[in-house]
Amino acid sequence: MIDVVIVGGGLAGAASAYFLAKEGVEVLLLEREDLNTKASGSNAGSIHAQIPHAPFVENGEAWARGFAPTIPIMMEGIALWRAMEAELGVALDVSTPGGLLVARTDDEMRAVVRKAEIERAHGLPVEILGRDDLRRLAPYVSDAMIGGAFCPIEGKANPLLATPAFAQAAERLGARIQRFVAVAGIKRERVGFTLATTAGLVRARRIVNAAGAEATVVASMAGVALALEAHPIQVTVTEPVAPLVRHLLYSAGDRLSLKQAPVGSLLIGGGWPARCDARGRLSVSPRSLAANLAVAEKVVPGVAQARVVRTWPALVNGTADWRPILGEPPGVPGFYMAIFPWMGFTAGPIAARLVTDMILGRESGIDVSAFAPGAEAA
Ligand SMILES: Cc1cc2nc3c(=O)[nH]c(=O)nc-3n(C[C@H](O)[C@H](O)[C@H](O)COP(=O)(O)OP(=O)(O)OC[C@H]3O[C@@H](n4cnc5c(N)ncnc54)[C@H](O)[C@@H]3O)c2cc1C
């Protein structure tokens, strides 16, 4: 019987394999396709800590207060990102020049200030900027922007590098990783579980569900009902341009994440919907592309000089309230959820470490009980 079987070879699964193997736990990771082929390798690479602005505007302050306990997780997660390059011995292109949420109208600015108050109450460093402060900090931002909020710990990393780096480090520590093996069924036994896979039956003492947008399906195999969503969204990359965008940029007016990769390309996203046909095939929405570029140009006029190279769609794992699901559901001990929706690139490594702590029965220093499965509505 294997001690821990991890289902899913995205960032959450690969990082879980690493942290568990580092503690000497016997680990087998099963991935239906190749590693890093879903959201973890297709995302925009933003490292977030702020409460996302669009759901704040949509759902209001009560929602933000319920979501705010993720802030310590995100802050610890960013500290972990900063440490991981040295720990794994691989460049992950981690940089944290800060995130800047900019506003164009007084109404937008009021919402920025209200959100910052909630964030600060949960320990996040956020500075409110007036028009002059914004000019000084980010002269490349449009003069039409009247101010914003600056969170100095936000930034970016490279999604193409992170999951493979964790997976290779995990394998060096003894973890086994099987690619192109799908988990098709899970039976609860008197002790542990039996997984039916495309490579045969596997006995496991414990399971980590790191199946991302398909975590609902994997949970239901073990009789656990999870309210997870999968949304097709898209990201755009431009050809390299001279240094232009120093920070991770957001707009209080519409969905935007904008930053510049080390090679000079601009990455433009923010959760704009892609298309998904009846057979589940994804394609780019030209309408979303045009709208996303328009918002980017409104915030940083210099973006207009860059030519688009590619836009790609992928499924993001979501929950309706944006809250993560971490730990064991009531009544199914040994079945651990490692699910961080919408911002699971930022939170993948820390979610993996928190689940590792739970499996080892170790104090993590962060209270995540509010995000236990079954505590969704708490
Ligand atoms: C376009 C886009 C942009 C994004 N931008 C950002 C961003 O800038 N910053 C940020 O923090 N987050 C971002 N995200 C969100 C982030 O990418 C995800 O939340 C995160 O990658 C989820 O990681 P995961 O390991 O849980 O899931 P995934 O990366 O989806 O991995 C799950 C894996 O499980 C495998 N699997 C599923 N079912 C089975 C099965 N039955 N058997 C075996 N294997 C199975 C899948 O094949 C997959 O490889 C973005 C997402 C998208 C799609």
Short mmCIF file of C-alpha atoms and ligand atoms in Angstrom, two decimals:
data_model
loop_
_atom_site.label_atom_id
_atom_site.label_comp_id
_atom_site.label_asym_id
_atom_site.label_seq_id
_atom_site.Cartn_x
_atom_site.Cartn_y
_atom_site.Cartn_z
CA MET A 1 0.00 0.00 0.00
CA ILE A 2 1.38 3.40 -1.03
CA ASP A 3 1.35 6.05 1.64
CA VAL A 4 0.05 8.97 -0.47
CA VAL A 5 -1.32 8.92 -4.03
CA ILE A 6 -1.67 12.36 -5.62
CA VAL A 7 -4.22 12.75 -8.41
CA GLY A 8 -3.15 15.47 -10.84
CA GLY A 9 0.19 16.71 -12.13
CA GLY A 10 -0.36 20.46 -12.19
CA LEU A 11 1.35 22.82 -9.76
CA ALA A 12 -0.69 21.73 -6.73
CA GLY A 13 0.06 18.04 -7.38
CA ALA A 14 3.73 18.44 -8.28
CA ALA A 15 4.40 20.72 -5.30
CA SER A 16 2.55 18.30 -2.99
CA ALA A 17 4.75 15.49 -4.30
CA TYR A 18 7.81 17.59 -3.56
CA PHE A 19 6.87 18.67 -0.03
CA LEU A 20 5.74 15.16 0.94
CA ALA A 21 8.80 13.44 -0.54
CA LYS A 22 11.02 15.96 1.24
CA GLU A 23 9.56 14.67 4.52
CA GLY A 24 10.29 11.08 3.57
CA VAL A 25 6.67 10.21 2.71
CA GLU A 26 6.18 7.56 0.03
CA VAL A 27 4.42 9.31 -2.88
CA LEU A 28 2.94 8.27 -6.21
CA LEU A 29 1.59 11.01 -8.49
CA LEU A 30 -0.82 10.01 -11.26
CA GLU A 31 -1.41 12.39 -14.17
CA ARG A 32 -3.85 11.59 -16.94
CA GLU A 33 -1.91 13.51 -19.59
CA ASP A 34 1.55 15.01 -19.32
CA LEU A 35 2.57 17.22 -16.40
CA ASN A 36 1.68 20.92 -16.53
CA THR A 37 -0.59 20.63 -19.57
CA LYS A 38 -3.68 22.23 -17.95
CA ALA A 39 -4.15 25.47 -16.00
CA SER A 40 -0.77 25.34 -14.25
CA GLY A 41 1.12 25.54 -17.54
CA SER A 42 -1.34 27.84 -19.33
CA ASN A 43 -1.90 30.64 -16.87
CA ALA A 44 -0.73 34.23 -16.87
CA GLY A 45 1.90 33.79 -14.17
CA SER A 46 0.70 36.61 -11.92
CA ILE A 47 1.53 36.34 -8.24
CA HIS A 48 -1.41 37.90 -6.44
CA ALA A 49 -2.04 38.89 -2.84
CA GLN A 50 -4.79 41.52 -3.13
CA ILE A 51 -8.44 40.57 -2.91
CA PRO A 52 -9.40 40.42 -6.60
CA HIS A 53 -11.21 43.61 -7.55
CA ALA A 54 -13.86 42.32 -9.98
CA PRO A 55 -15.55 39.95 -7.48
CA PHE A 56 -15.24 42.68 -4.85
CA VAL A 57 -17.22 45.08 -7.04
CA GLU A 58 -19.69 42.33 -7.93
CA ASN A 59 -20.19 40.82 -4.47
CA GLY A 60 -19.41 43.64 -2.04
CA GLU A 61 -17.72 44.03 1.31
CA ALA A 62 -19.36 41.09 3.10
CA TRP A 63 -17.95 38.78 0.44
CA ALA A 64 -14.52 40.41 0.75
CA ARG A 65 -14.49 39.88 4.52
CA GLY A 66 -15.26 36.19 4.00
CA PHE A 67 -12.52 35.91 1.40
CA ALA A 68 -9.94 37.96 3.34
CA PRO A 69 -8.68 35.02 5.48
CA THR A 70 -6.93 33.88 2.27
CA ILE A 71 -4.60 36.89 2.63
CA PRO A 72 -2.22 35.22 5.14
CA ILE A 73 -2.16 32.18 2.83
CA MET A 74 -1.26 34.33 -0.18
CA MET A 75 1.39 36.25 1.82
CA GLU A 76 2.99 33.05 3.05
CA GLY A 77 2.66 31.66 -0.48
CA ILE A 78 4.60 34.60 -1.92
CA ALA A 79 7.34 34.17 0.70
CA LEU A 80 7.49 30.52 -0.39
CA TRP A 81 7.78 31.50 -4.09
CA ARG A 82 10.70 33.77 -3.20
CA ALA A 83 12.44 30.90 -1.41
CA MET A 84 11.71 28.19 -4.00
CA GLU A 85 14.28 29.13 -6.63
CA ALA A 86 17.10 28.65 -4.12
CA GLU A 87 15.49 25.55 -2.61
CA LEU A 88 14.85 23.82 -5.96
CA GLY A 89 18.05 25.16 -7.53
CA VAL A 90 16.17 26.25 -10.68
CA ALA A 91 15.28 29.69 -12.08
CA LEU A 92 11.51 30.20 -11.95
CA ASP A 93 11.61 33.85 -13.11
CA VAL A 94 10.15 34.96 -9.77
CA SER A 95 10.04 38.74 -9.35
CA THR A 96 7.94 40.81 -6.99
CA PRO A 97 8.09 44.47 -8.04
CA GLY A 98 4.58 45.02 -6.63
CA GLY A 99 1.02 45.06 -7.90
CA LEU A 100 -0.81 48.22 -8.84
CA LEU A 101 -4.61 48.52 -9.00
CA VAL A 102 -5.44 51.75 -10.82
CA ALA A 103 -8.67 53.77 -10.92
CA ARG A 104 -10.00 56.21 -13.51
CA THR A 105 -13.06 57.61 -11.74
CA ASP A 106 -13.90 58.78 -8.21
CA ASP A 107 -16.32 55.87 -7.84
CA GLU A 108 -13.61 53.39 -8.78
CA MET A 109 -11.19 55.06 -6.38
CA ARG A 110 -13.68 54.79 -3.52
CA ALA A 111 -13.99 51.04 -4.17
CA VAL A 112 -10.18 50.72 -4.24
CA VAL A 113 -9.94 52.45 -0.85
CA ARG A 114 -12.70 50.33 0.69
CA LYS A 115 -11.05 47.11 -0.46
CA ALA A 116 -7.64 48.27 0.81
CA GLU A 117 -9.10 48.85 4.27
CA ILE A 118 -10.24 45.23 4.45
CA GLU A 119 -6.90 43.99 3.12
CA ARG A 120 -4.90 46.04 5.62
CA ALA A 121 -7.05 44.72 8.48
CA HIS A 122 -5.83 41.24 7.45
CA GLY A 123 -2.18 42.26 7.42
CA LEU A 124 -1.60 42.96 3.71
CA PRO A 125 0.70 45.90 2.96
CA VAL A 126 -1.31 48.20 0.67
CA GLU A 127 -0.59 51.87 0.02
CA ILE A 128 -3.25 54.21 -1.38
CA LEU A 129 -1.84 56.39 -4.15
CA GLY A 130 -3.12 59.76 -5.32
CA ARG A 131 -2.58 61.03 -8.86
CA ASP A 132 0.94 62.38 -8.15
CA ASP A 133 2.07 59.27 -6.25
CA LEU A 134 0.89 57.16 -9.17
CA ARG A 135 2.82 59.28 -11.69
CA ARG A 136 5.98 58.97 -9.59
CA LEU A 137 5.70 55.21 -9.09
CA ALA A 138 4.47 54.26 -12.56
CA PRO A 139 4.96 57.04 -15.11
CA TYR A 140 4.04 54.60 -17.88
CA VAL A 141 0.42 54.44 -16.65
CA SER A 142 -2.12 56.62 -18.50
CA ASP A 143 -2.63 60.19 -17.26
CA ALA A 144 -6.35 59.41 -17.21
CA MET A 145 -5.84 57.30 -14.08
CA ILE A 146 -6.47 59.30 -10.92
CA GLY A 147 -4.88 57.00 -8.34
CA GLY A 148 -4.82 53.46 -7.08
CA ALA A 149 -3.53 50.98 -4.54
CA PHE A 150 -0.03 49.54 -4.46
CA CYS A 151 0.76 46.16 -2.90
CA PRO A 152 4.55 45.82 -2.84
CA ILE A 153 4.74 42.02 -2.51
CA GLU A 154 2.94 41.03 -5.73
CA GLY A 155 4.64 40.06 -8.99
CA LYS A 156 5.07 37.14 -11.34
CA ALA A 157 6.74 33.80 -12.03
CA ASN A 158 7.01 31.51 -15.04
CA PRO A 159 4.24 28.88 -15.34
CA LEU A 160 6.27 26.88 -17.86
CA LEU A 161 9.06 26.36 -15.34
CA ALA A 162 7.40 25.93 -11.94
CA THR A 163 5.54 22.60 -12.16
CA PRO A 164 8.39 20.75 -13.96
CA ALA A 165 10.85 22.08 -11.36
CA PHE A 166 8.74 20.78 -8.45
CA ALA A 167 8.18 17.45 -10.23
CA GLN A 168 11.88 16.91 -10.95
CA ALA A 169 12.82 17.81 -7.39
CA ALA A 170 10.16 15.43 -6.08
CA GLU A 171 11.50 12.60 -8.24
CA ARG A 172 15.04 13.28 -7.00
CA LEU A 173 13.67 12.82 -3.47
CA GLY A 174 12.11 9.47 -4.38
CA ALA A 175 8.56 10.39 -5.44
CA ARG A 176 7.20 8.30 -8.32
CA ILE A 177 5.37 10.12 -11.09
CA GLN A 178 3.31 8.30 -13.69
CA ARG A 179 2.25 10.32 -16.70
CA PHE A 180 -0.66 9.29 -18.96
CA VAL A 181 -2.34 7.33 -16.16
CA ALA A 182 -5.91 8.42 -15.33
CA VAL A 183 -7.74 7.73 -12.10
CA ALA A 184 -11.18 6.40 -13.04
CA GLY A 185 -12.58 5.27 -9.70
CA ILE A 186 -11.91 5.43 -5.96
CA LYS A 187 -13.19 2.90 -3.45
CA ARG A 188 -13.06 3.60 0.25
CA GLU A 189 -11.67 0.58 2.15
CA ARG A 190 -11.57 -0.24 5.86
CA VAL A 191 -8.01 1.12 5.73
CA GLY A 192 -7.27 3.60 2.98
CA PHE A 193 -8.49 3.51 -0.60
CA THR A 194 -8.30 1.50 -3.80
CA LEU A 195 -7.89 3.58 -6.94
CA ALA A 196 -8.94 2.13 -10.28
CA THR A 197 -6.56 3.59 -12.84
CA THR A 198 -5.89 3.07 -16.53
CA ALA A 199 -2.73 1.24 -15.41
CA GLY A 200 -4.52 -1.04 -12.93
CA LEU A 201 -5.51 -0.97 -9.26
CA VAL A 202 -3.48 1.03 -6.75
CA ARG A 203 -3.85 0.83 -2.96
CA ALA A 204 -3.26 4.06 -1.04
CA ARG A 205 -3.36 4.95 2.63
CA ARG A 206 -4.18 8.57 1.69
CA ILE A 207 -5.10 10.53 -1.43
CA VAL A 208 -4.45 14.15 -2.39
CA ASN A 209 -7.03 15.46 -4.85
CA ALA A 210 -5.06 17.96 -6.98
CA ALA A 211 -7.13 17.53 -10.14
CA GLY A 212 -7.72 21.26 -10.67
CA ALA A 213 -10.77 21.98 -12.82
CA GLU A 214 -11.70 18.28 -12.59
CA ALA A 215 -11.37 17.96 -8.83
CA THR A 216 -15.18 17.66 -8.56
CA VAL A 217 -15.10 14.51 -10.68
CA VAL A 218 -12.27 13.00 -8.64
CA ALA A 219 -14.01 13.94 -5.36
CA SER A 220 -17.27 12.37 -6.50
CA MET A 221 -15.40 9.09 -7.12
CA ALA A 222 -14.82 8.98 -3.35
CA GLY A 223 -18.42 9.98 -2.62
CA VAL A 224 -17.53 13.60 -1.84
CA ALA A 225 -19.68 16.37 -3.33
CA LEU A 226 -17.74 19.55 -4.08
CA ALA A 227 -19.17 22.69 -5.65
CA LEU A 228 -16.34 23.41 -8.07
CA GLU A 229 -16.51 25.15 -11.42
CA ALA A 230 -14.40 25.14 -14.57
CA HIS A 231 -14.35 28.34 -16.64
CA PRO A 232 -12.71 28.79 -20.05
CA ILE A 233 -10.59 31.95 -19.98
CA GLN A 234 -7.75 33.29 -22.12
CA VAL A 235 -4.38 35.05 -21.97
CA THR A 236 -2.55 37.03 -24.65
CA VAL A 237 1.18 37.48 -25.18
CA THR A 238 2.81 40.13 -27.38
CA GLU A 239 6.13 40.25 -29.12
CA PRO A 240 8.97 41.55 -26.91
CA VAL A 241 9.08 45.31 -26.48
CA ALA A 242 11.47 47.64 -24.63
CA PRO A 243 10.96 47.79 -20.84
CA LEU A 244 7.49 49.32 -20.39
CA VAL A 245 5.44 47.76 -17.58
CA ARG A 246 7.33 47.51 -14.31
CA HIS A 247 4.54 46.23 -12.05
CA LEU A 248 1.67 43.78 -12.11
CA LEU A 249 -1.14 46.07 -13.29
CA TYR A 250 -4.86 45.74 -12.56
CA SER A 251 -7.73 48.06 -13.45
CA ALA A 252 -10.55 48.97 -11.07
CA GLY A 253 -12.70 49.63 -14.14
CA ASP A 254 -12.60 46.26 -15.87
CA ARG A 255 -10.86 42.89 -15.83
CA LEU A 256 -7.12 43.23 -16.41
CA SER A 257 -3.84 41.70 -15.44
CA LEU A 258 -0.88 43.16 -17.30
CA LYS A 259 2.81 42.61 -16.84
CA GLN A 260 6.04 42.26 -18.76
CA ALA A 261 8.03 39.03 -18.89
CA PRO A 262 11.82 39.11 -18.49
CA VAL A 263 12.21 38.64 -22.28
CA GLY A 264 10.10 41.76 -22.91
CA SER A 265 6.75 40.23 -23.96
CA LEU A 266 3.64 41.71 -22.42
CA LEU A 267 1.21 39.25 -20.84
CA ILE A 268 -2.36 40.48 -20.96
CA GLY A 269 -5.19 38.71 -19.16
CA GLY A 270 -7.54 39.18 -16.25
CA GLY A 271 -10.03 36.35 -16.65
CA TRP A 272 -11.72 37.25 -19.96
CA PRO A 273 -13.91 34.35 -21.17
CA ALA A 274 -12.77 32.02 -23.94
CA ARG A 275 -15.12 29.78 -25.94
CA CYS A 276 -15.96 26.17 -25.18
CA ASP A 277 -18.00 24.06 -27.60
CA ALA A 278 -20.44 21.28 -26.76
CA ARG A 279 -17.59 18.73 -26.92
CA GLY A 280 -15.51 20.72 -24.46
CA ARG A 281 -13.05 22.02 -27.08
CA LEU A 282 -11.65 25.42 -26.20
CA SER A 283 -10.99 28.29 -28.58
CA VAL A 284 -10.12 31.98 -28.30
CA SER A 285 -12.92 34.54 -28.15
CA PRO A 286 -12.02 37.43 -30.51
CA ARG A 287 -14.52 39.63 -28.67
CA SER A 288 -12.77 39.02 -25.32
CA LEU A 289 -9.40 39.57 -27.00
CA ALA A 290 -10.46 42.97 -28.36
CA ALA A 291 -12.00 44.03 -25.03
CA ASN A 292 -8.99 42.83 -23.01
CA LEU A 293 -6.54 44.73 -25.27
CA ALA A 294 -8.72 47.86 -25.08
CA VAL A 295 -8.62 47.82 -21.26
CA ALA A 296 -4.83 47.25 -21.31
CA GLU A 297 -4.31 50.19 -23.68
CA LYS A 298 -6.55 52.42 -21.62
CA VAL A 299 -4.40 51.74 -18.55
CA VAL A 300 -1.00 51.70 -20.30
CA PRO A 301 -1.16 53.52 -23.66
CA GLY A 302 2.30 52.16 -24.64
CA VAL A 303 0.74 48.70 -24.97
CA ALA A 304 -0.59 49.83 -28.37
CA GLN A 305 2.92 49.61 -29.82
CA ALA A 306 3.20 45.85 -29.14
CA ARG A 307 2.00 43.29 -31.66
CA VAL A 308 0.09 40.29 -30.39
CA VAL A 309 1.85 36.96 -30.98
CA ARG A 310 -0.64 34.53 -29.47
CA THR A 311 -3.80 34.20 -27.41
CA TRP A 312 -4.59 30.89 -25.78
CA PRO A 313 -7.57 29.49 -23.87
CA ALA A 314 -7.52 27.17 -20.85
CA LEU A 315 -9.89 26.04 -18.12
CA VAL A 316 -9.48 27.70 -14.75
CA ASN A 317 -10.67 25.93 -11.63
CA GLY A 318 -13.21 28.13 -9.88
CA THR A 319 -15.49 28.18 -6.89
CA ALA A 320 -18.54 30.46 -6.83
CA ASP A 321 -17.25 32.33 -3.77
CA TRP A 322 -13.58 32.20 -4.87
CA ARG A 323 -12.62 30.44 -1.62
CA PRO A 324 -10.13 27.57 -1.61
CA ILE A 325 -10.95 24.05 -0.42
CA LEU A 326 -8.14 22.59 1.67
CA GLY A 327 -8.09 19.42 3.73
CA GLU A 328 -10.26 16.40 4.49
CA PRO A 329 -14.03 16.39 4.02
CA PRO A 330 -16.14 15.28 6.99
CA GLY A 331 -16.52 11.51 6.99
CA VAL A 332 -13.73 10.74 4.51
CA PRO A 333 -10.49 10.86 6.50
CA GLY A 334 -7.36 10.49 4.43
CA PHE A 335 -8.86 12.17 1.32
CA TYR A 336 -7.23 15.61 1.10
CA MET A 337 -8.33 18.45 -1.18
CA ALA A 338 -5.58 20.71 -2.54
CA ILE A 339 -7.80 23.12 -4.44
CA PHE A 340 -7.10 26.79 -4.84
CA PRO A 341 -9.44 28.35 -7.41
CA TRP A 342 -8.81 31.28 -9.78
CA MET A 343 -5.42 32.17 -8.28
CA GLY A 344 -4.02 28.69 -7.91
CA PHE A 345 -0.74 29.53 -9.60
CA THR A 346 0.11 31.95 -6.81
CA ALA A 347 -1.25 29.58 -4.18
CA GLY A 348 -0.21 26.21 -5.64
CA PRO A 349 3.02 25.82 -3.63
CA ILE A 350 1.54 27.05 -0.35
CA ALA A 351 -1.62 24.93 -0.77
CA ALA A 352 0.65 21.93 -1.30
CA ARG A 353 2.67 22.74 1.80
CA LEU A 354 -0.46 23.25 3.91
CA VAL A 355 -1.86 19.89 2.79
CA THR A 356 1.53 18.29 3.52
CA ASP A 357 1.38 19.75 7.04
CA MET A 358 -2.13 18.30 7.49
CA ILE A 359 -0.99 14.87 6.31
CA LEU A 360 1.98 14.96 8.69
CA GLY A 361 -0.21 16.27 11.52
CA ARG A 362 2.08 19.29 11.72
CA GLU A 363 1.11 22.80 12.82
CA SER A 364 1.30 25.11 9.79
CA GLY A 365 1.05 28.44 11.58
CA ILE A 366 -1.86 29.50 9.31
CA ASP A 367 -5.44 28.82 10.30
CA VAL A 368 -7.11 27.30 7.24
CA SER A 369 -10.02 25.67 9.08
CA ALA A 370 -12.42 28.11 7.38
CA PHE A 371 -11.48 26.51 4.04
CA ALA A 372 -12.01 22.88 5.04
CA PRO A 373 -14.37 21.00 2.69
CA GLY A 374 -17.84 21.38 4.12
CA ALA A 375 -16.97 24.80 5.59
CA GLU A 376 -17.69 26.54 2.25
CA ALA A 377 -20.63 28.51 3.56
CA ALA A 378 -19.04 29.38 6.92
C1 LIG B 1 -5.82 31.26 -18.64
C2 LIG B 1 -5.54 31.20 -17.17
C3 LIG B 1 -4.87 32.24 -16.54
C4 LIG B 1 -4.61 32.18 -15.16
N1 LIG B 1 -3.82 33.14 -14.58
C5 LIG B 1 -3.44 33.01 -13.29
C6 LIG B 1 -2.51 33.92 -12.72
O1 LIG B 1 -2.01 34.83 -13.38
N2 LIG B 1 -2.18 33.78 -11.41
C7 LIG B 1 -2.71 32.77 -10.63
O2 LIG B 1 -2.40 32.71 -9.45
N3 LIG B 1 -3.54 31.84 -11.17
C8 LIG B 1 -3.91 31.94 -12.48
N4 LIG B 1 -4.75 31.01 -13.03
C9 LIG B 1 -5.27 29.92 -12.19
C10 LIG B 1 -4.25 28.81 -12.03
O3 LIG B 1 -3.60 28.52 -13.23
C11 LIG B 1 -4.93 27.54 -11.49
O4 LIG B 1 -5.75 27.88 -10.38
C12 LIG B 1 -3.90 26.51 -11.05
O5 LIG B 1 -2.94 26.30 -12.06
C13 LIG B 1 -4.56 25.20 -10.69
O6 LIG B 1 -3.53 24.26 -10.49
P1 LIG B 1 -3.87 22.75 -10.17
O7 LIG B 1 -2.57 22.04 -10.05
O8 LIG B 1 -4.83 22.70 -9.05
O9 LIG B 1 -4.69 22.26 -11.47
P2 LIG B 1 -4.22 21.93 -12.98
O10 LIG B 1 -3.06 22.70 -13.39
O11 LIG B 1 -5.47 22.03 -13.79
O12 LIG B 1 -3.78 20.41 -12.87
C14 LIG B 1 -4.71 19.38 -12.60
C15 LIG B 1 -4.20 18.14 -13.29
O13 LIG B 1 -5.01 17.04 -12.90
C16 LIG B 1 -5.09 16.15 -13.99
N5 LIG B 1 -6.25 15.28 -13.80
C17 LIG B 1 -7.55 15.64 -13.76
N6 LIG B 1 -8.33 14.56 -13.58
C18 LIG B 1 -7.49 13.49 -13.47
C19 LIG B 1 -7.70 12.10 -13.29
N7 LIG B 1 -8.93 11.58 -13.16
N8 LIG B 1 -6.61 11.28 -13.23
C20 LIG B 1 -5.36 11.78 -13.36
N9 LIG B 1 -5.11 13.11 -13.57
C21 LIG B 1 -6.16 13.94 -13.61
C22 LIG B 1 -5.25 17.08 -15.19
O14 LIG B 1 -4.88 16.41 -16.40
C23 LIG B 1 -4.29 18.21 -14.81
O15 LIG B 1 -3.00 18.04 -15.36
C24 LIG B 1 -5.06 31.07 -14.40
C25 LIG B 1 -5.75 30.03 -15.04
C26 LIG B 1 -5.98 30.08 -16.41
C27 LIG B 1 -6.69 28.94 -17.06
#
